[in-house]
Amino acid sequence: MVAGDATNQVAQMRRGVLPYCVLAMLRGSEQYGFELVRTLGSIHGMVTGEGTIYPLLARLRRQGLVGTFWRESASGPPRRYYRLTETGETALIEFTAAWSQLRDSVDDLLRGEMKEGS
Amino acid sequence: MTDDKLVAAYLRRLRRAARRLPRAQRQELIDHISEYIAESRAADAASGADTTAALRNALERLGEPKDIVAAEGMSVPAGRPGGLEIAAVLLLLLGGGVVVVGWVVGVILLWISPRWRWPYKLLGTLVWPGGLVTVFLVLGYALLGASAGSCSGTGSGGGVEEVGVPVGGGAPVVHELPSSTAAACSRSVPPLWASIPLTIAFAVAPVLVAVLLLRRTERQASDPAEPVVTGLAVQ
């Protein structure tokens, strides 16, 4: 780890959590690909190109964490929708717990609150 | 450039960047990106905006094709050949035999395997039909023919005789042999300096093709080599 490397490190972390962000977006609501990708793409700094989300979606589908289905659209050709599977739901719950714990620990360390050994 | 041409050019670049992905994965990616572009164009057309500017913007949001392909998460190593692929290559190389069945089975396996692209399948079929057995047969025949040609002329009357088979499998050369002259026969053999490199190339080609085939087996979409999403190990 060197000075100036932090941006790089954070980019890698972001790549690591991106799959769970996708799962989280699908919690409770199905979305079609374009909508999902546009929303993720408009979150600042989340992805570099919106096209890079499709390989991720395909991977999540192959791993059984999301499912896809087609639905007619009022304004054009049918749309490919994504929804969370049960496995995806479980993965998301596990991640949520782990993430909260990690985030709290890191925040505490960064704020210097654990120096006193509380 | 018209909007359609912009899209076609973008998809062409994507297809080129994705050419090493397994076929199914490549097609899926191209389908998804095409859907994105279609949705985006439909939305822009409905809003009445300048479609070309909006399209350029959408393609920019999609990002560089090579970055998208890179997000497939692999440098796409040539996958390890499986049992079927190894059997195919061995049969192609050695299966010629007296009965050509082995080689034919090799060709069938070669074309059945989902892990070679068609140019490689074609190459494996054409270099050479019968594999190494063909090489030995042709070379043996050429040698025999050459030696027969250089010494069988003595004493016989003038006649027509087959002498050797040119390397590369062309039609046998038919020579008129003048009577009682062994010296004339040796003239009909192709010069040594020319035939040696050709012979080597001819014999080595199927081996090179076999090695190439084994190195060019592609990954299958179902290979478990991709990163699996797991929870963070925090505890």
mmCIF file of C-alpha atoms in Angstrom:
data_model
loop_
_atom_site.group_PDB
_atom_site.id
_atom_site.type_symbol
_atom_site.label_atom_id
_atom_site.label_comp_id
_atom_site.label_asym_id
_atom_site.label_seq_id
_atom_site.Cartn_x
_atom_site.Cartn_y
_atom_site.Cartn_z
ATOM 1 C CA MET A 1 0.000 0.000 0.000
ATOM 2 C CA VAL A 2 1.426 3.367 -1.004
ATOM 3 C CA ALA A 3 0.218 6.941 -0.727
ATOM 4 C CA GLY A 4 -2.092 7.849 -3.606
ATOM 5 C CA ASP A 5 -3.214 4.252 -3.923
ATOM 6 C CA ALA A 6 -6.397 4.779 -1.923
ATOM 7 C CA THR A 7 -8.558 5.637 -4.943
ATOM 8 C CA ASN A 8 -7.490 2.407 -6.564
ATOM 9 C CA GLN A 9 -8.207 0.393 -3.436
ATOM 10 C CA VAL A 10 -11.645 1.920 -3.078
ATOM 11 C CA ALA A 11 -12.390 1.171 -6.739
ATOM 12 C CA GLN A 12 -11.625 -2.470 -6.058
ATOM 13 C CA MET A 13 -13.874 -2.474 -3.000
ATOM 14 C CA ARG A 14 -16.627 -0.926 -5.064
ATOM 15 C CA ARG A 15 -16.309 -3.690 -7.608
ATOM 16 C CA GLY A 16 -16.592 -6.169 -4.757
ATOM 17 C CA VAL A 17 -19.809 -4.724 -3.347
ATOM 18 C CA LEU A 18 -21.457 -3.925 -6.685
ATOM 19 C CA PRO A 19 -23.119 -7.361 -6.993
ATOM 20 C CA TYR A 20 -24.841 -6.812 -3.647
ATOM 21 C CA CYS A 21 -25.964 -3.353 -4.678
ATOM 22 C CA VAL A 22 -27.658 -4.983 -7.661
ATOM 23 C CA LEU A 23 -29.287 -7.569 -5.400
ATOM 24 C CA ALA A 24 -30.400 -4.799 -3.043
ATOM 25 C CA MET A 25 -31.999 -2.869 -5.910
ATOM 26 C CA LEU A 26 -34.042 -5.916 -6.807
ATOM 27 C CA ARG A 27 -35.261 -6.507 -3.262
ATOM 28 C CA GLY A 28 -39.006 -6.212 -3.312
ATOM 29 C CA SER A 29 -39.262 -5.016 -6.903
ATOM 30 C CA GLU A 30 -38.581 -6.544 -10.272
ATOM 31 C CA GLN A 31 -36.870 -4.272 -12.743
ATOM 32 C CA TYR A 32 -36.075 -4.474 -16.396
ATOM 33 C CA GLY A 33 -32.470 -4.389 -17.480
ATOM 34 C CA PHE A 34 -32.314 -0.905 -18.927
ATOM 35 C CA GLU A 35 -33.968 0.682 -15.903
ATOM 36 C CA LEU A 36 -31.714 -1.183 -13.487
ATOM 37 C CA VAL A 37 -28.570 -0.297 -15.390
ATOM 38 C CA ARG A 38 -29.524 3.363 -15.773
ATOM 39 C CA THR A 39 -30.278 3.706 -12.073
ATOM 40 C CA LEU A 40 -26.989 2.110 -11.045
ATOM 41 C CA GLY A 41 -25.146 4.169 -13.618
ATOM 42 C CA SER A 42 -26.546 7.408 -12.261
ATOM 43 C CA ILE A 43 -25.282 6.744 -8.732
ATOM 44 C CA HIS A 44 -22.134 8.805 -8.618
ATOM 45 C CA GLY A 45 -18.943 6.810 -8.901
ATOM 46 C CA MET A 46 -20.675 3.427 -8.790
ATOM 47 C CA VAL A 47 -19.709 2.145 -12.227
ATOM 48 C CA THR A 48 -17.391 3.386 -14.950
ATOM 49 C CA GLY A 49 -19.571 2.397 -17.890
ATOM 50 C CA GLU A 50 -23.162 1.233 -17.715
ATOM 51 C CA GLY A 51 -22.358 -1.543 -20.170
ATOM 52 C CA THR A 52 -20.092 -3.183 -17.596
ATOM 53 C CA ILE A 53 -23.161 -4.029 -15.478
ATOM 54 C CA TYR A 54 -24.454 -6.545 -18.017
ATOM 55 C CA PRO A 55 -21.655 -9.052 -17.506
ATOM 56 C CA LEU A 56 -22.361 -8.799 -13.786
ATOM 57 C CA LEU A 57 -26.089 -9.391 -14.311
ATOM 58 C CA ALA A 58 -25.327 -12.398 -16.493
ATOM 59 C CA ARG A 59 -23.028 -13.778 -13.799
ATOM 60 C CA LEU A 60 -25.636 -13.304 -11.081
ATOM 61 C CA ARG A 61 -28.132 -15.125 -13.245
ATOM 62 C CA ARG A 62 -25.749 -18.028 -13.897
ATOM 63 C CA GLN A 63 -25.128 -18.255 -10.171
ATOM 64 C CA GLY A 64 -28.844 -18.389 -9.511
ATOM 65 C CA LEU A 65 -28.944 -15.208 -7.440
ATOM 66 C CA VAL A 66 -31.289 -13.423 -9.847
ATOM 67 C CA GLY A 67 -33.824 -14.764 -12.311
ATOM 68 C CA THR A 68 -34.991 -13.258 -15.583
ATOM 69 C CA PHE A 69 -38.282 -13.267 -17.392
ATOM 70 C CA TRP A 70 -39.880 -11.403 -20.280
ATOM 71 C CA ARG A 71 -42.787 -9.061 -19.965
ATOM 72 C CA GLU A 72 -44.716 -7.184 -22.624
ATOM 73 C CA SER A 73 -44.092 -3.477 -22.748
ATOM 74 C CA ALA A 74 -46.676 -0.872 -23.654
ATOM 75 C CA SER A 75 -44.115 1.149 -25.555
ATOM 76 C CA GLY A 76 -42.121 -1.285 -27.672
ATOM 77 C CA PRO A 77 -40.685 -4.790 -27.725
ATOM 78 C CA PRO A 78 -40.943 -7.102 -24.672
ATOM 79 C CA ARG A 79 -38.549 -6.347 -21.861
ATOM 80 C CA ARG A 80 -36.208 -8.624 -19.975
ATOM 81 C CA TYR A 81 -36.962 -8.296 -16.274
ATOM 82 C CA TYR A 82 -34.789 -9.265 -13.337
ATOM 83 C CA ARG A 83 -35.951 -10.459 -9.948
ATOM 84 C CA LEU A 84 -34.262 -11.705 -6.805
ATOM 85 C CA THR A 85 -34.276 -15.474 -6.237
ATOM 86 C CA GLU A 86 -34.395 -17.107 -2.825
ATOM 87 C CA THR A 87 -30.661 -17.791 -3.016
ATOM 88 C CA GLY A 88 -30.121 -14.166 -3.919
ATOM 89 C CA GLU A 89 -32.203 -13.085 -0.960
ATOM 90 C CA THR A 90 -30.106 -15.233 1.393
ATOM 91 C CA ALA A 91 -26.858 -13.881 -0.060
ATOM 92 C CA LEU A 92 -28.135 -10.341 0.380
ATOM 93 C CA ILE A 93 -29.121 -10.916 4.014
ATOM 94 C CA GLU A 94 -25.709 -12.424 4.789
ATOM 95 C CA PHE A 95 -23.945 -9.549 3.103
ATOM 96 C CA THR A 96 -26.048 -6.939 4.852
ATOM 97 C CA ALA A 97 -25.042 -8.267 8.275
ATOM 98 C CA ALA A 98 -21.382 -8.613 7.366
ATOM 99 C CA TRP A 99 -21.297 -5.202 5.732
ATOM 100 C CA SER A 100 -22.847 -3.428 8.723
ATOM 101 C CA GLN A 101 -20.298 -4.962 11.009
ATOM 102 C CA LEU A 102 -17.382 -4.102 8.741
ATOM 103 C CA ARG A 103 -18.625 -0.590 8.125
ATOM 104 C CA ASP A 104 -19.042 0.095 11.839
ATOM 105 C CA SER A 105 -15.607 -1.261 12.661
ATOM 106 C CA VAL A 106 -13.926 0.733 9.922
ATOM 107 C CA ASP A 107 -15.823 3.880 10.853
ATOM 108 C CA ASP A 108 -14.811 3.503 14.489
ATOM 109 C CA LEU A 109 -11.181 3.011 13.528
ATOM 110 C CA LEU A 110 -11.189 5.957 11.179
ATOM 111 C CA ARG A 111 -12.708 8.153 13.851
ATOM 112 C CA GLY A 112 -10.145 6.917 16.323
ATOM 113 C CA GLU A 113 -12.763 5.739 18.808
ATOM 114 C CA MET A 114 -11.178 2.374 19.476
ATOM 115 C CA LYS A 115 -7.793 3.712 20.606
ATOM 116 C CA GLU A 116 -8.906 3.644 24.209
ATOM 117 C CA GLY A 117 -9.634 -0.060 23.925
ATOM 118 C CA SER A 118 -13.309 0.329 24.649
ATOM 119 C CA MET B 1 -23.140 9.144 -39.779
ATOM 120 C CA THR B 2 -26.720 8.035 -39.338
ATOM 121 C CA ASP B 3 -27.952 6.684 -36.039
ATOM 122 C CA ASP B 4 -28.162 3.146 -37.386
ATOM 123 C CA LYS B 5 -24.590 3.308 -38.590
ATOM 124 C CA LEU B 6 -23.440 4.560 -35.186
ATOM 125 C CA VAL B 7 -25.114 1.600 -33.529
ATOM 126 C CA ALA B 8 -23.752 -0.868 -36.077
ATOM 127 C CA ALA B 9 -20.224 0.481 -35.616
ATOM 128 C CA TYR B 10 -20.500 0.225 -31.838
ATOM 129 C CA LEU B 11 -21.831 -3.334 -31.953
ATOM 130 C CA ARG B 12 -19.092 -4.286 -34.401
ATOM 131 C CA ARG B 13 -16.467 -3.058 -31.978
ATOM 132 C CA LEU B 14 -18.170 -4.928 -29.169
ATOM 133 C CA ARG B 15 -18.289 -8.137 -31.194
ATOM 134 C CA ARG B 16 -14.616 -7.810 -32.007
ATOM 135 C CA ALA B 17 -13.682 -7.191 -28.378
ATOM 136 C CA ALA B 18 -15.800 -10.164 -27.297
ATOM 137 C CA ARG B 19 -14.566 -12.658 -29.856
ATOM 138 C CA ARG B 20 -12.663 -14.745 -27.322
ATOM 139 C CA LEU B 21 -15.649 -15.171 -25.035
ATOM 140 C CA PRO B 22 -17.490 -18.482 -25.198
ATOM 141 C CA ARG B 23 -20.153 -18.282 -27.870
ATOM 142 C CA ALA B 24 -23.199 -18.309 -25.566
ATOM 143 C CA GLN B 25 -21.721 -15.698 -23.278
ATOM 144 C CA ARG B 26 -20.752 -13.491 -26.203
ATOM 145 C CA GLN B 27 -24.228 -13.673 -27.695
ATOM 146 C CA GLU B 28 -25.862 -12.919 -24.357
ATOM 147 C CA LEU B 29 -23.695 -9.847 -23.899
ATOM 148 C CA ILE B 30 -24.413 -8.555 -27.391
ATOM 149 C CA ASP B 31 -28.152 -9.166 -26.899
ATOM 150 C CA HIS B 32 -28.162 -7.228 -23.628
ATOM 151 C CA ILE B 33 -26.244 -4.289 -25.014
ATOM 152 C CA SER B 34 -28.511 -4.229 -28.080
ATOM 153 C CA GLU B 35 -31.547 -4.158 -25.801
ATOM 154 C CA TYR B 36 -30.057 -1.258 -23.881
ATOM 155 C CA ILE B 37 -29.478 0.696 -27.068
ATOM 156 C CA ALA B 38 -32.979 -0.063 -28.349
ATOM 157 C CA GLU B 39 -34.588 1.007 -25.052
ATOM 158 C CA SER B 40 -32.507 4.135 -24.949
ATOM 159 C CA ARG B 41 -33.383 5.075 -28.517
ATOM 160 C CA ALA B 42 -37.076 4.425 -27.917
ATOM 161 C CA ALA B 43 -37.021 6.709 -24.873
ATOM 162 C CA ASP B 44 -35.150 9.440 -26.752
ATOM 163 C CA ALA B 45 -37.458 9.247 -29.753
ATOM 164 C CA ALA B 46 -40.463 9.623 -27.441
ATOM 165 C CA SER B 47 -38.958 12.684 -25.780
ATOM 166 C CA GLY B 48 -38.362 14.383 -29.127
ATOM 167 C CA ALA B 49 -34.720 15.160 -28.384
ATOM 168 C CA ASP B 50 -31.953 15.306 -30.995
ATOM 169 C CA THR B 51 -31.632 11.567 -31.497
ATOM 170 C CA THR B 52 -28.059 11.528 -32.773
ATOM 171 C CA ALA B 53 -26.741 13.517 -29.839
ATOM 172 C CA ALA B 54 -28.786 11.402 -27.442
ATOM 173 C CA LEU B 55 -27.510 8.215 -29.042
ATOM 174 C CA ARG B 56 -23.896 9.326 -28.799
ATOM 175 C CA ASN B 57 -24.528 10.099 -25.166
ATOM 176 C CA ALA B 58 -26.047 6.650 -24.591
ATOM 177 C CA LEU B 59 -23.102 4.895 -26.213
ATOM 178 C CA GLU B 60 -20.784 6.944 -24.061
ATOM 179 C CA ARG B 61 -22.711 5.893 -20.965
ATOM 180 C CA LEU B 62 -22.374 2.275 -22.027
ATOM 181 C CA GLY B 63 -18.613 2.678 -22.117
ATOM 182 C CA GLU B 64 -15.819 1.242 -24.222
ATOM 183 C CA PRO B 65 -16.565 -2.231 -25.623
ATOM 184 C CA LYS B 66 -13.257 -3.561 -24.352
ATOM 185 C CA ASP B 67 -14.088 -2.373 -20.817
ATOM 186 C CA ILE B 68 -17.455 -4.114 -21.012
ATOM 187 C CA VAL B 69 -15.831 -7.336 -22.147
ATOM 188 C CA ALA B 70 -13.200 -6.969 -19.428
ATOM 189 C CA ALA B 71 -16.050 -6.914 -16.911
ATOM 190 C CA GLU B 72 -16.841 -10.485 -17.912
ATOM 191 C CA GLY B 73 -14.119 -11.024 -15.360
ATOM 192 C CA MET B 74 -11.632 -13.009 -17.328
ATOM 193 C CA SER B 75 -8.715 -12.668 -19.625
ATOM 194 C CA VAL B 76 -10.301 -15.725 -21.223
ATOM 195 C CA PRO B 77 -7.485 -18.185 -20.884
ATOM 196 C CA ALA B 78 -7.636 -20.940 -23.429
ATOM 197 C CA GLY B 79 -9.462 -23.589 -21.414
ATOM 198 C CA ARG B 80 -7.797 -26.893 -20.673
ATOM 199 C CA PRO B 81 -8.681 -29.443 -23.332
ATOM 200 C CA GLY B 82 -11.027 -32.123 -22.051
ATOM 201 C CA GLY B 83 -10.911 -35.873 -22.697
ATOM 202 C CA LEU B 84 -12.915 -35.524 -25.877
ATOM 203 C CA GLU B 85 -10.574 -32.902 -27.271
ATOM 204 C CA ILE B 86 -7.439 -34.907 -26.461
ATOM 205 C CA ALA B 87 -8.947 -38.050 -28.006
ATOM 206 C CA ALA B 88 -9.880 -36.051 -31.105
ATOM 207 C CA VAL B 89 -6.363 -34.704 -31.557
ATOM 208 C CA LEU B 90 -4.677 -38.083 -30.971
ATOM 209 C CA LEU B 91 -6.986 -39.791 -33.432
ATOM 210 C CA LEU B 92 -6.456 -37.069 -36.010
ATOM 211 C CA LEU B 93 -2.718 -37.425 -35.668
ATOM 212 C CA LEU B 94 -2.297 -41.185 -35.309
ATOM 213 C CA GLY B 95 -5.630 -42.732 -36.190
ATOM 214 C CA GLY B 96 -5.019 -43.033 -39.924
ATOM 215 C CA GLY B 97 -3.874 -46.643 -39.867
ATOM 216 C CA VAL B 98 -4.602 -49.030 -42.664
ATOM 217 C CA VAL B 99 -8.263 -48.644 -42.006
ATOM 218 C CA VAL B 100 -8.904 -44.913 -41.781
ATOM 219 C CA VAL B 101 -11.596 -45.385 -39.146
ATOM 220 C CA GLY B 102 -9.563 -43.896 -36.313
ATOM 221 C CA TRP B 103 -8.961 -40.676 -38.168
ATOM 222 C CA VAL B 104 -12.604 -40.455 -39.206
ATOM 223 C CA VAL B 105 -13.653 -40.811 -35.561
ATOM 224 C CA GLY B 106 -11.142 -38.072 -34.769
ATOM 225 C CA VAL B 107 -12.765 -35.777 -37.314
ATOM 226 C CA ILE B 108 -16.209 -36.493 -35.889
ATOM 227 C CA LEU B 109 -15.028 -35.709 -32.353
ATOM 228 C CA LEU B 110 -13.301 -32.571 -33.641
ATOM 229 C CA TRP B 111 -16.535 -31.269 -35.113
ATOM 230 C CA ILE B 112 -18.686 -32.387 -32.169
ATOM 231 C CA SER B 113 -16.580 -30.581 -29.582
ATOM 232 C CA PRO B 114 -18.082 -27.198 -28.673
ATOM 233 C CA ARG B 115 -14.689 -25.895 -27.692
ATOM 234 C CA TRP B 116 -13.115 -25.185 -31.044
ATOM 235 C CA ARG B 117 -14.144 -22.506 -33.475
ATOM 236 C CA TRP B 118 -14.820 -23.645 -37.008
ATOM 237 C CA PRO B 119 -11.560 -22.391 -38.581
ATOM 238 C CA TYR B 120 -9.666 -24.680 -36.224
ATOM 239 C CA LYS B 121 -11.987 -27.553 -37.017
ATOM 240 C CA LEU B 122 -11.378 -27.024 -40.700
ATOM 241 C CA LEU B 123 -7.613 -26.831 -40.209
ATOM 242 C CA GLY B 124 -7.635 -30.032 -38.163
ATOM 243 C CA THR B 125 -9.573 -31.797 -40.897
ATOM 244 C CA LEU B 126 -7.426 -30.641 -43.810
ATOM 245 C CA VAL B 127 -3.891 -31.035 -42.376
ATOM 246 C CA TRP B 128 -3.653 -33.884 -43.265
ATOM 247 C CA PRO B 129 -6.456 -36.321 -43.955
ATOM 248 C CA GLY B 130 -5.153 -39.501 -42.330
ATOM 249 C CA GLY B 131 -2.706 -37.622 -40.097
ATOM 250 C CA LEU B 132 0.839 -38.863 -39.588
ATOM 251 C CA VAL B 133 0.040 -42.172 -41.263
ATOM 252 C CA THR B 134 -0.517 -40.282 -44.491
ATOM 253 C CA VAL B 135 2.808 -38.532 -43.991
ATOM 254 C CA PHE B 136 4.644 -41.845 -43.563
ATOM 255 C CA LEU B 137 2.847 -43.454 -46.480
ATOM 256 C CA VAL B 138 3.552 -40.582 -48.831
ATOM 257 C CA LEU B 139 7.152 -40.180 -47.746
ATOM 258 C CA GLY B 140 7.763 -43.920 -47.886
ATOM 259 C CA TYR B 141 6.251 -44.120 -51.316
ATOM 260 C CA ALA B 142 8.325 -41.177 -52.477
ATOM 261 C CA LEU B 143 11.543 -42.740 -51.163
ATOM 262 C CA LEU B 144 10.781 -46.129 -52.641
ATOM 263 C CA GLY B 145 9.826 -44.581 -55.930
ATOM 264 C CA ALA B 146 12.985 -42.505 -56.000
ATOM 265 C CA SER B 147 15.300 -45.419 -55.294
ATOM 266 C CA ALA B 148 13.427 -47.648 -57.707
ATOM 267 C CA GLY B 149 13.646 -44.970 -60.331
ATOM 268 C CA SER B 150 17.381 -44.526 -59.988
ATOM 269 C CA CYS B 151 18.292 -48.149 -60.427
ATOM 270 C CA SER B 152 15.525 -50.056 -62.143
ATOM 271 C CA GLY B 153 16.203 -48.554 -65.497
ATOM 272 C CA THR B 154 19.188 -50.805 -66.122
ATOM 273 C CA GLY B 155 18.692 -53.546 -68.593
ATOM 274 C CA SER B 156 15.035 -53.014 -69.243
ATOM 275 C CA GLY B 157 13.763 -51.738 -72.482
ATOM 276 C CA GLY B 158 12.395 -48.219 -72.774
ATOM 277 C CA GLY B 159 9.143 -48.000 -70.872
ATOM 278 C CA VAL B 160 6.855 -45.926 -68.793
ATOM 279 C CA GLU B 161 7.396 -46.054 -65.093
ATOM 280 C CA GLU B 162 6.047 -44.162 -62.126
ATOM 281 C CA VAL B 163 8.766 -42.414 -60.262
ATOM 282 C CA GLY B 164 8.029 -41.039 -56.855
ATOM 283 C CA VAL B 165 5.236 -38.856 -55.680
ATOM 284 C CA PRO B 166 5.999 -35.201 -55.405
ATOM 285 C CA VAL B 167 5.925 -34.023 -51.827
ATOM 286 C CA GLY B 168 2.613 -32.353 -51.176
ATOM 287 C CA GLY B 169 0.542 -35.129 -52.692
ATOM 288 C CA GLY B 170 0.239 -34.055 -56.317
ATOM 289 C CA ALA B 171 -0.249 -36.516 -59.149
ATOM 290 C CA PRO B 172 2.492 -39.092 -59.590
ATOM 291 C CA VAL B 173 5.074 -38.044 -62.114
ATOM 292 C CA VAL B 174 5.333 -40.320 -65.088
ATOM 293 C CA HIS B 175 8.639 -40.442 -66.790
ATOM 294 C CA GLU B 176 9.759 -41.960 -70.015
ATOM 295 C CA LEU B 177 12.805 -44.015 -69.139
ATOM 296 C CA PRO B 178 15.384 -44.277 -71.854
ATOM 297 C CA SER B 179 16.690 -47.830 -72.196
ATOM 298 C CA SER B 180 19.712 -49.022 -70.234
ATOM 299 C CA THR B 181 20.621 -45.751 -68.629
ATOM 300 C CA ALA B 182 20.693 -45.626 -64.861
ATOM 301 C CA ALA B 183 22.204 -42.158 -65.075
ATOM 302 C CA ALA B 184 19.075 -40.768 -66.678
ATOM 303 C CA CYS B 185 16.960 -42.026 -63.804
ATOM 304 C CA SER B 186 18.698 -39.993 -61.113
ATOM 305 C CA ARG B 187 17.929 -36.836 -63.059
ATOM 306 C CA SER B 188 14.221 -37.397 -62.582
ATOM 307 C CA VAL B 189 14.440 -37.236 -58.766
ATOM 308 C CA PRO B 190 13.810 -33.685 -57.503
ATOM 309 C CA PRO B 191 16.972 -32.012 -56.226
ATOM 310 C CA LEU B 192 17.722 -32.843 -52.618
ATOM 311 C CA TRP B 193 18.064 -29.246 -51.418
ATOM 312 C CA ALA B 194 14.521 -28.488 -52.524
ATOM 313 C CA SER B 195 12.846 -31.607 -51.239
ATOM 314 C CA ILE B 196 14.239 -31.662 -47.701
ATOM 315 C CA PRO B 197 12.546 -28.473 -46.387
ATOM 316 C CA LEU B 198 9.334 -29.406 -48.161
ATOM 317 C CA THR B 199 9.441 -32.872 -46.673
ATOM 318 C CA ILE B 200 10.039 -31.528 -43.192
ATOM 319 C CA ALA B 201 7.224 -28.988 -43.520
ATOM 320 C CA PHE B 202 4.925 -31.697 -44.792
ATOM 321 C CA ALA B 203 5.743 -34.032 -41.902
ATOM 322 C CA VAL B 204 5.705 -31.399 -39.174
ATOM 323 C CA ALA B 205 2.472 -29.640 -40.247
ATOM 324 C CA PRO B 206 0.042 -32.116 -38.654
ATOM 325 C CA VAL B 207 2.023 -32.087 -35.409
ATOM 326 C CA LEU B 208 1.919 -28.283 -35.307
ATOM 327 C CA VAL B 209 -1.798 -28.356 -36.007
ATOM 328 C CA ALA B 210 -2.288 -30.855 -33.175
ATOM 329 C CA VAL B 211 -0.412 -28.611 -30.753
ATOM 330 C CA LEU B 212 -2.377 -25.573 -31.953
ATOM 331 C CA LEU B 213 -5.671 -27.399 -31.479
ATOM 332 C CA LEU B 214 -4.772 -28.351 -27.918
ATOM 333 C CA ARG B 215 -3.862 -24.754 -27.129
ATOM 334 C CA ARG B 216 -6.960 -23.258 -28.690
ATOM 335 C CA THR B 217 -9.666 -25.133 -26.855
ATOM 336 C CA GLU B 218 -12.048 -22.521 -25.561
ATOM 337 C CA ARG B 219 -13.620 -22.224 -22.197
ATOM 338 C CA GLN B 220 -17.191 -23.263 -21.929
ATOM 339 C CA ALA B 221 -19.729 -20.985 -20.364
ATOM 340 C CA SER B 222 -20.395 -23.692 -17.787
ATOM 341 C CA ASP B 223 -16.811 -23.907 -16.573
ATOM 342 C CA PRO B 224 -16.741 -23.142 -12.868
ATOM 343 C CA ALA B 225 -13.798 -20.800 -13.277
ATOM 344 C CA GLU B 226 -15.614 -17.536 -12.769
ATOM 345 C CA PRO B 227 -15.552 -15.715 -9.485
ATOM 346 C CA VAL B 228 -18.382 -16.758 -7.223
ATOM 347 C CA VAL B 229 -20.212 -14.120 -5.276
ATOM 348 C CA THR B 230 -19.763 -14.804 -1.616
ATOM 349 C CA GLY B 231 -20.220 -12.894 1.577
ATOM 350 C CA LEU B 232 -17.332 -10.930 2.964
ATOM 351 C CA ALA B 233 -15.339 -12.900 5.491
ATOM 352 C CA VAL B 234 -15.462 -10.475 8.359
ATOM 353 C CA GLN B 235 -15.692 -12.505 11.547
#
